[in-house]
Short mmCIF file of C-alpha atoms and ligand atoms in Angstrom, two decimals:
data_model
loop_
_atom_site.label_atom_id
_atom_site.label_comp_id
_atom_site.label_asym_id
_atom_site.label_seq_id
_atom_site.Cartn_x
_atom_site.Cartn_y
_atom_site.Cartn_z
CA UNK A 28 12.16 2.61 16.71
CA UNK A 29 10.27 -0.22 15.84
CA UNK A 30 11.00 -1.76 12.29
CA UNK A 31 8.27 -2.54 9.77
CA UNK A 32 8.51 -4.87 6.88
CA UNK A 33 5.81 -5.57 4.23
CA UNK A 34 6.42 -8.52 0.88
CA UNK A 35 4.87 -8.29 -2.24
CA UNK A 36 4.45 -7.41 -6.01
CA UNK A 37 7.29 -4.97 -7.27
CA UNK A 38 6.58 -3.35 -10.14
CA UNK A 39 7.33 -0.05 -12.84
CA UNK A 40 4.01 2.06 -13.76
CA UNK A 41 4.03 2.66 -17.34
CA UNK A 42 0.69 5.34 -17.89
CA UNK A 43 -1.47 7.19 -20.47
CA UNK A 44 -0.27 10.42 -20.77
CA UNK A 45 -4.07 11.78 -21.83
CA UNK A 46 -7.34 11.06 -19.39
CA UNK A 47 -9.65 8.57 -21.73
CA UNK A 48 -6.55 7.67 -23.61
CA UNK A 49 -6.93 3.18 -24.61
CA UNK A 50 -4.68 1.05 -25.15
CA UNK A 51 -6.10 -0.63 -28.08
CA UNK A 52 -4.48 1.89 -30.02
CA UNK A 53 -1.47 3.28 -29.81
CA UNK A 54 -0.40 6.80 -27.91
CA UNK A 55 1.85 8.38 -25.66
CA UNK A 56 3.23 6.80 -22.71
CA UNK A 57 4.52 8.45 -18.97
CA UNK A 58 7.15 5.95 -17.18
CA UNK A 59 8.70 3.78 -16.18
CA UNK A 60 7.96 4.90 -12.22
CA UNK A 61 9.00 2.53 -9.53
CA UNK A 62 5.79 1.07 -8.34
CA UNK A 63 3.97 -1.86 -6.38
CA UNK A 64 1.69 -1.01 -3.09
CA UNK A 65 4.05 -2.91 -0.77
CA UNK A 66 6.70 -0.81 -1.91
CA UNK A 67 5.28 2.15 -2.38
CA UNK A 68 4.31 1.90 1.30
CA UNK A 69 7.69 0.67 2.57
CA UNK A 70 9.29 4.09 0.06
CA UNK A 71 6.85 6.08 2.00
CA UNK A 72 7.65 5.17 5.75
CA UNK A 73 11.10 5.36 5.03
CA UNK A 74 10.94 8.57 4.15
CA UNK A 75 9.06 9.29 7.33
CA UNK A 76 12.06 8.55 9.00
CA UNK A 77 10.67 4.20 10.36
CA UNK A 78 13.16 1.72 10.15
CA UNK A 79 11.04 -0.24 6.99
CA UNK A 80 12.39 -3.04 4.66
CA UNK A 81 10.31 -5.16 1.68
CA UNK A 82 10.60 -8.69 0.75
CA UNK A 83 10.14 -9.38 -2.90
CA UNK A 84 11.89 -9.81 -6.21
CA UNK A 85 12.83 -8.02 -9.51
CA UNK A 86 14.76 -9.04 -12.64
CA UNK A 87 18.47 -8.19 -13.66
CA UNK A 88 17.02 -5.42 -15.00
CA UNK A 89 16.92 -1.44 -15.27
CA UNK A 90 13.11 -1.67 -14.17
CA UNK A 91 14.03 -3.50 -11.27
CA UNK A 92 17.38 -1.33 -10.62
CA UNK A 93 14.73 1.72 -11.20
CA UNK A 94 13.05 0.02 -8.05
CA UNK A 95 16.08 -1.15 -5.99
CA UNK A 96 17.34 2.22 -6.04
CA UNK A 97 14.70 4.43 -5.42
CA UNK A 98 14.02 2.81 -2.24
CA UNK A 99 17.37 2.70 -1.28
CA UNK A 100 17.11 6.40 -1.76
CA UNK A 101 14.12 6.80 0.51
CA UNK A 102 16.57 4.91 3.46
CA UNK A 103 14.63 1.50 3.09
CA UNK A 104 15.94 -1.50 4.01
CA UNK A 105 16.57 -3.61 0.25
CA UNK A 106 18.65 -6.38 1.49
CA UNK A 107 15.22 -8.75 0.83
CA UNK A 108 14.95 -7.88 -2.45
CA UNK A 109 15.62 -10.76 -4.78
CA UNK A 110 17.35 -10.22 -8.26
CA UNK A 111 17.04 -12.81 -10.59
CA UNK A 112 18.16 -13.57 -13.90
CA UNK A 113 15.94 -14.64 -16.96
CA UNK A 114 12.97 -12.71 -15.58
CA UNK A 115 11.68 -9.04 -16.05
CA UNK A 116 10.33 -6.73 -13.48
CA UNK A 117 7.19 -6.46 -13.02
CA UNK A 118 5.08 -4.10 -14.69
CA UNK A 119 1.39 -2.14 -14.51
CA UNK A 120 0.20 -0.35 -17.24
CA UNK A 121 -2.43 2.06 -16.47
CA UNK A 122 -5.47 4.44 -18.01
CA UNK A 123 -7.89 6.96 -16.62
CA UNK A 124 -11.07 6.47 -17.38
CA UNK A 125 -12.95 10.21 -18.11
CA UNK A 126 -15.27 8.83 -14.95
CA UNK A 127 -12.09 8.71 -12.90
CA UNK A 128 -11.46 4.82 -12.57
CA UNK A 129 -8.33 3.36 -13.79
CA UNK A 130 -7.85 0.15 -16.04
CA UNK A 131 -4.71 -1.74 -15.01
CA UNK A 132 -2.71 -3.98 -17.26
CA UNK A 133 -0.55 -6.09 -14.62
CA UNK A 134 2.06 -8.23 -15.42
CA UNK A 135 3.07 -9.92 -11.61
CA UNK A 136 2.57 -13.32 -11.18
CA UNK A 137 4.73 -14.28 -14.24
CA UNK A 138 7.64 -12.16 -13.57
CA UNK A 139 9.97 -11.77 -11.40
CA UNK A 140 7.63 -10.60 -8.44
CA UNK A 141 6.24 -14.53 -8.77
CA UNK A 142 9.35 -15.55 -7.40
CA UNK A 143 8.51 -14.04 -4.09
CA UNK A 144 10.03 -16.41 -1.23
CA UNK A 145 11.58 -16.00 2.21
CA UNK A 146 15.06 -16.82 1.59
CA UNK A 147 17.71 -16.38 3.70
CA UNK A 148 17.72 -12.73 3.43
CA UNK A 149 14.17 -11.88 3.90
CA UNK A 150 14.53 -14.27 6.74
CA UNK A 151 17.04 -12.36 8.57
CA UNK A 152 14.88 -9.21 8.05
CA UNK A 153 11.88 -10.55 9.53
CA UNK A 154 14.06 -11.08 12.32
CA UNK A 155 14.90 -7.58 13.12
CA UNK A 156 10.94 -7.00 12.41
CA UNK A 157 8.34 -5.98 15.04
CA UNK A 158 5.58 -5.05 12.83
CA UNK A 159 3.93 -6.80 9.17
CA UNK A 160 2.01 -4.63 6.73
CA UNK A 161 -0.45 -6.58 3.99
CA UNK A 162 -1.68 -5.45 0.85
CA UNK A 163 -4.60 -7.76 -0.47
CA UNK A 164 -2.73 -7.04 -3.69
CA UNK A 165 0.13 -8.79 -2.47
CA UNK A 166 -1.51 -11.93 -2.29
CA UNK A 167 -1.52 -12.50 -5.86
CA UNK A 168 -0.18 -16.21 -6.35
CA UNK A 169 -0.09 -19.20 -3.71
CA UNK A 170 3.49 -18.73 -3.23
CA UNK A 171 3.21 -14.65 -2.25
CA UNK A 172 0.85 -15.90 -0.32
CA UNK A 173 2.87 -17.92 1.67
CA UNK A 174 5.29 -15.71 2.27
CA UNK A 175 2.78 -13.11 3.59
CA UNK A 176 1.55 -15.78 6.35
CA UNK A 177 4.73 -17.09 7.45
CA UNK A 178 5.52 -13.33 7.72
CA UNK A 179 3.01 -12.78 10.14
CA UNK A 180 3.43 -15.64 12.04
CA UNK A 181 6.99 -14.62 12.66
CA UNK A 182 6.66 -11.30 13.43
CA UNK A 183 3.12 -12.22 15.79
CA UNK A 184 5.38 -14.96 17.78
CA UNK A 185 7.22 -12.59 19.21
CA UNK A 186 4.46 -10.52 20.02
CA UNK A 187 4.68 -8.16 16.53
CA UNK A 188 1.49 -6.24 15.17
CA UNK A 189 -0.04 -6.66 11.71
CA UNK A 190 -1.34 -3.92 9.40
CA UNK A 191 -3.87 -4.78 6.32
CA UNK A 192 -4.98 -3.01 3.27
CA UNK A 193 -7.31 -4.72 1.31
CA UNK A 194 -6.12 -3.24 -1.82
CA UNK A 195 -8.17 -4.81 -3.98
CA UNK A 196 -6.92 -5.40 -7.29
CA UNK A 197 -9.21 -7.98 -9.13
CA UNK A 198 -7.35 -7.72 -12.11
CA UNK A 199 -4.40 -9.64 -10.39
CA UNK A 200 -5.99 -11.39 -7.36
CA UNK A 201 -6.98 -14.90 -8.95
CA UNK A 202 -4.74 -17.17 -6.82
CA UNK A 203 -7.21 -19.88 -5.81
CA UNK A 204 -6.70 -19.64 -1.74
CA UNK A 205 -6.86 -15.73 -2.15
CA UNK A 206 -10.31 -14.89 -0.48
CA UNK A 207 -8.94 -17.66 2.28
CA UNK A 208 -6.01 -15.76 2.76
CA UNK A 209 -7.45 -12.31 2.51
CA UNK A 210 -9.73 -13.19 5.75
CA UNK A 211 -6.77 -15.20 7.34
CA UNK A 212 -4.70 -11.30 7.56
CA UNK A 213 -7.85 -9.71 8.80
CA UNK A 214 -8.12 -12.25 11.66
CA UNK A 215 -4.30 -11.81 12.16
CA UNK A 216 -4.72 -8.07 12.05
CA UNK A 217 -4.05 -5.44 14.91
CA UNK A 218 -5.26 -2.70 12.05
CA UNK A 219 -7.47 -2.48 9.40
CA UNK A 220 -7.15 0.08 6.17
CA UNK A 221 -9.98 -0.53 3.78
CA UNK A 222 -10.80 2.02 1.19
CA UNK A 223 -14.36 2.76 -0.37
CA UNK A 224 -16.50 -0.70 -0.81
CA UNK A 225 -13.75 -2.71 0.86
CA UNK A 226 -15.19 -2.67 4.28
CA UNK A 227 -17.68 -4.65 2.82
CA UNK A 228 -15.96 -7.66 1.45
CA UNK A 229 -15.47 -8.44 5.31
CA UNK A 230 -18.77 -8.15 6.90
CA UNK A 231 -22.34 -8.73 6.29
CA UNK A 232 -23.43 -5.57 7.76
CA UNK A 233 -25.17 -3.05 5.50
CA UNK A 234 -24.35 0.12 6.51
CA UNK A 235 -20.67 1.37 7.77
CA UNK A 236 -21.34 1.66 11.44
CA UNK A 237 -22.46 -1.72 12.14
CA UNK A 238 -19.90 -3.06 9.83
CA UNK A 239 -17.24 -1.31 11.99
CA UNK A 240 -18.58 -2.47 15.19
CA UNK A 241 -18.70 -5.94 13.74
CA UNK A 242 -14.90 -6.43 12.83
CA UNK A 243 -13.89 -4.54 16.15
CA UNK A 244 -15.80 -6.82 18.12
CA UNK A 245 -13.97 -9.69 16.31
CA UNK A 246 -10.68 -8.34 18.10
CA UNK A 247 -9.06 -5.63 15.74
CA UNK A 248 -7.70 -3.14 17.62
CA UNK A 249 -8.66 -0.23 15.11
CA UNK A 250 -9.90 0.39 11.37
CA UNK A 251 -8.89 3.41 9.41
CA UNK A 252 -11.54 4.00 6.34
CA UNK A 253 -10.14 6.05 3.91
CA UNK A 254 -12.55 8.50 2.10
CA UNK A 255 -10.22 10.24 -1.06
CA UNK A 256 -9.98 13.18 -0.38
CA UNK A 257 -12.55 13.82 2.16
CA UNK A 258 -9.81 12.05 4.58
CA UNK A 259 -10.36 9.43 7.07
CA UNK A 260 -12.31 7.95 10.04
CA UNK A 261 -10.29 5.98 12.96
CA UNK A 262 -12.16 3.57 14.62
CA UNK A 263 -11.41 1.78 18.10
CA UNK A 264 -13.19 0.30 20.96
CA UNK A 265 -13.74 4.10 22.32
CA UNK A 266 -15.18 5.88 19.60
CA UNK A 267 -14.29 7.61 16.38
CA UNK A 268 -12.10 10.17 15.44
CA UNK A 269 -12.29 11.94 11.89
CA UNK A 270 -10.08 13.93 10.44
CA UNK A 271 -10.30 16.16 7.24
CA UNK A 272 -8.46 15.45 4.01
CA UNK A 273 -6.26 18.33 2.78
CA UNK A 274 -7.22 20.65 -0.65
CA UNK A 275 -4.94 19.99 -3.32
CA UNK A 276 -5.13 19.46 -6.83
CA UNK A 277 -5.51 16.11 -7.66
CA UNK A 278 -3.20 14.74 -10.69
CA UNK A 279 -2.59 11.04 -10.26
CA UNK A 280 -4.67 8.55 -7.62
CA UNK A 281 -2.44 6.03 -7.47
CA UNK A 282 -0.27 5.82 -4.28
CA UNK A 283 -2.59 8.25 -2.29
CA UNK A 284 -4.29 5.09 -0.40
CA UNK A 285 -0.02 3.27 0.20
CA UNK A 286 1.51 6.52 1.34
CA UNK A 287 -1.53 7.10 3.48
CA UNK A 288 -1.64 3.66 5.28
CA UNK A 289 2.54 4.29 6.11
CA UNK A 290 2.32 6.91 7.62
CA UNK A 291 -0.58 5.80 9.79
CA UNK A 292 1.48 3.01 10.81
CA UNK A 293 4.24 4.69 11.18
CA UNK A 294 3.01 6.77 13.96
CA UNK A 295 0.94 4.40 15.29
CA UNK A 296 3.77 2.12 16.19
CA UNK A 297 5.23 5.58 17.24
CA UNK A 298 2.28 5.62 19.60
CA UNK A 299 1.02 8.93 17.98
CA UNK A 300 -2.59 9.40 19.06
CA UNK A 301 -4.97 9.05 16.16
CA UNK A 302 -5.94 12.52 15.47
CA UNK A 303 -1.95 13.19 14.99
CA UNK A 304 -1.37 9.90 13.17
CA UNK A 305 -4.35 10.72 10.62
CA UNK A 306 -3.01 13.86 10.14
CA UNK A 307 0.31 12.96 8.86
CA UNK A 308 -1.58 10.27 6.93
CA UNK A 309 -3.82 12.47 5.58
CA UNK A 310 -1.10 14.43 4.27
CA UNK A 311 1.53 12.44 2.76
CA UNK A 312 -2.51 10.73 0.92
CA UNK A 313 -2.28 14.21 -0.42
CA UNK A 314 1.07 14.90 -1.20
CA UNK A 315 0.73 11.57 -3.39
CA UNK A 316 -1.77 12.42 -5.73
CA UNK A 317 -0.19 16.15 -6.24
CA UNK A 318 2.40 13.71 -8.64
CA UNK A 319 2.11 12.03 -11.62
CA UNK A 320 3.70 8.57 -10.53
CA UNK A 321 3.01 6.37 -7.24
CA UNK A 322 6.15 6.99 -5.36
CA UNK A 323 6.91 10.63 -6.96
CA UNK A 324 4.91 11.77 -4.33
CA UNK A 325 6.55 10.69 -1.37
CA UNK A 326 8.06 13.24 0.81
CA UNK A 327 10.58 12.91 3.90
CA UNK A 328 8.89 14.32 6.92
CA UNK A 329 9.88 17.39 7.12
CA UNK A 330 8.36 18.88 4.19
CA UNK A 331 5.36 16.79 4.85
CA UNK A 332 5.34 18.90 8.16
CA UNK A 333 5.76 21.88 6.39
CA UNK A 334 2.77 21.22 3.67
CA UNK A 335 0.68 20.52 7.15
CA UNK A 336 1.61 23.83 8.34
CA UNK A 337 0.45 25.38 5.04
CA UNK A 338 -1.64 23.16 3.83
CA UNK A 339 -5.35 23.76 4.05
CA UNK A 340 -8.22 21.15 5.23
CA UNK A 341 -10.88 20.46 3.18
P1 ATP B 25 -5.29 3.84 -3.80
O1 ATP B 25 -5.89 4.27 -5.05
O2 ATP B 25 -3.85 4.28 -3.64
O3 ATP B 25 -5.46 2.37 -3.51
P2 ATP B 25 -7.15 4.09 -1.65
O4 ATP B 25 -8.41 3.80 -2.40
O5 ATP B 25 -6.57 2.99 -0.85
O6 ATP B 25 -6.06 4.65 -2.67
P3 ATP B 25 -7.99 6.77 -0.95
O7 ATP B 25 -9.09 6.96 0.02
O8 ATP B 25 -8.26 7.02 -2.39
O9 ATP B 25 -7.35 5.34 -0.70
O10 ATP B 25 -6.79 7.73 -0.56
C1 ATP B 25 -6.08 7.55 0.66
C2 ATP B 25 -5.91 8.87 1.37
O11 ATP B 25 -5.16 9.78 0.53
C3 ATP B 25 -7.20 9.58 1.72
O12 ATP B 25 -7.73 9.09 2.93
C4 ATP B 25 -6.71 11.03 1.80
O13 ATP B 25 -6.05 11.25 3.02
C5 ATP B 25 -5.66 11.10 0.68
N1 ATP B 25 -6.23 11.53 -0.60
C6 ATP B 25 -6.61 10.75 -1.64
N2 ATP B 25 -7.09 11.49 -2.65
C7 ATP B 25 -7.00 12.79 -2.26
C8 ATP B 25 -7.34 14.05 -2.86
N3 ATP B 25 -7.85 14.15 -4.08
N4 ATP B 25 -7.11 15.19 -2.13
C9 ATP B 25 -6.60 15.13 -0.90
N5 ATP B 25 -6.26 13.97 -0.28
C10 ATP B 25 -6.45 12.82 -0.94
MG1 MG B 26 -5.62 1.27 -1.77
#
């Protein structure tokens, strides 16, 4: 099976426990849950049974243990995670907003996730690579940055694919060369995962259609637009293909859009056609948010064939 490998920002999720709960006062806190897109998205194709492995770094810490171990749990490949002394793990502390948003307090580019670099170890695992996923959040400093480029270069020169999700994050994407390097993965890209407004940061176009057509015409082979929990809409050269979201209740957000992306990829580089791909996507998106915590969600596949089995559309 072909092995996927994504490097980024490592992190715990620390959360509000109540909806409208600030943190300018004091209150009572869910965590520490092993966190970070890339490696909630590595966890989650793991568990999906892909051959998956992250590049990045954590302190000699329990936050970054927390991490280490989880995914390690979920059968991904850690040998490319950095520890290092004298630094903490990264951390994200989150609220809900009553409307439904979420206000992030991000502590990444100054811990031990800033450390990011391909070393000898992530070196050797980009060697037994075939495929690179992005995250936009990922490329949160010039140095992660770096390492996410000469990433895809290695994995494209011999003849890899690339995955991006724009993951926007604006509270932790300031690195000067960011919007550079944000359009440098789309170019690179073989598929593209926006979410929401995202599709927009990329194209002129005004309405989704003509965006779409614009960014396949620039030699993507397919975009994925994730729509919550109304599901998704794969795009290729041939046409569309939507598929519904599943009805669940709804108690965290934040993973939905990683967990949905792996398992896309997953069976895309399976060579799944997209109606079963966004299926399986669809429903480990749902799964996700059914958990309070970004990777509590994550399921092994055979439960998330089970919940398809049960599970009903929207
Ligand atoms: P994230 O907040 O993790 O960055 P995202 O914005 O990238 O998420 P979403 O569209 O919110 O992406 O969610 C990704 C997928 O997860 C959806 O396409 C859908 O399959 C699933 N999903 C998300 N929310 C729900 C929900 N409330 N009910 C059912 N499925 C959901
Ligand atoms: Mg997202």
């Amino acid at each position: 099976m072909r092995k996927l490998v994504s490097a980024g920002e490592i992190l715990v999720e620390i959360m509000a426990e109540r909806i409208g709960q600030s943190f300018l006062e004091p209150g009572p806190l869910l965590g520490p849950y092993p966190s970070g897109a890339p490696a909630i998205f590595i966890g989650q194709a793991a568990a999906l049974g892909q051959p998956a492995g992250l590049i990045g770094a954590v302190g000699d810490d329990d936050f970054g243990r927390l991490n280490i171990e989880r995914l390690r749990a979920l059968g991904a490949d850690v040998s490319a995670i950095a520890v290092h002394k004298g630094h903490a793990t990264g951390t994200a502390f989150v609220t809900y907003r009553a409307d439904a948003s979420r206000h992030f307090v991000f502590n990444i580019r100054n811990s031990a996730s800033g450390l990011i670099e391909t070393d000898g170890a992530a070196t050797n695992l980009l060697a037994s690579a075939d495929h690179v996923h992005v995250m936009g959040s990922s490329l949160f400093s010039d140095r992660a940055i770096a390492v996410a480029l000469s990433a895809i270069e290695t994995v494209k020169a011999k003849g890899g694919t690339v995955s991006f999700d724009p993951n926007i994050r604006r509270e932790i994407m300031q690195a000067s060369g960011m919007r550079a390097a944000l359009d440098h993965v789309l170019a690179r890209a073989d598929i593209f995962l926006p979410s929401g407004e995202e599709l927009f940061l990329f194209s002129s176009a005004k309405d989704e259609k003509s965006a779409v057509d614009e960014l396949l015409a620039r030699g993507l082979s397919c975009i994925v637009l994730k729509k919550g929990a109304a599901g998704a809409v794969y795009h290729d050269r041939n046409g569309a293909v939507a598929s519904s979201g599943f009805a669940v209740d709804e108690v965290d957000p934040t993973g939905a859009g990683d967990c949905f992306g792996a398992a896309f990829v997953s069976f895309w580089l399976r060579g799944a056609a997209p109606a079963e791909a966004l299926r399986i996507a669809n429903a480990c998106g749902a799964l996700a948010v059914t958990r309070k915590g970004p990777m509590e969600g994550i399921f092994p596949l055979e439960a998330v064939e089970a919940f398809i089995a049960t599970g009903n559309t929207q």
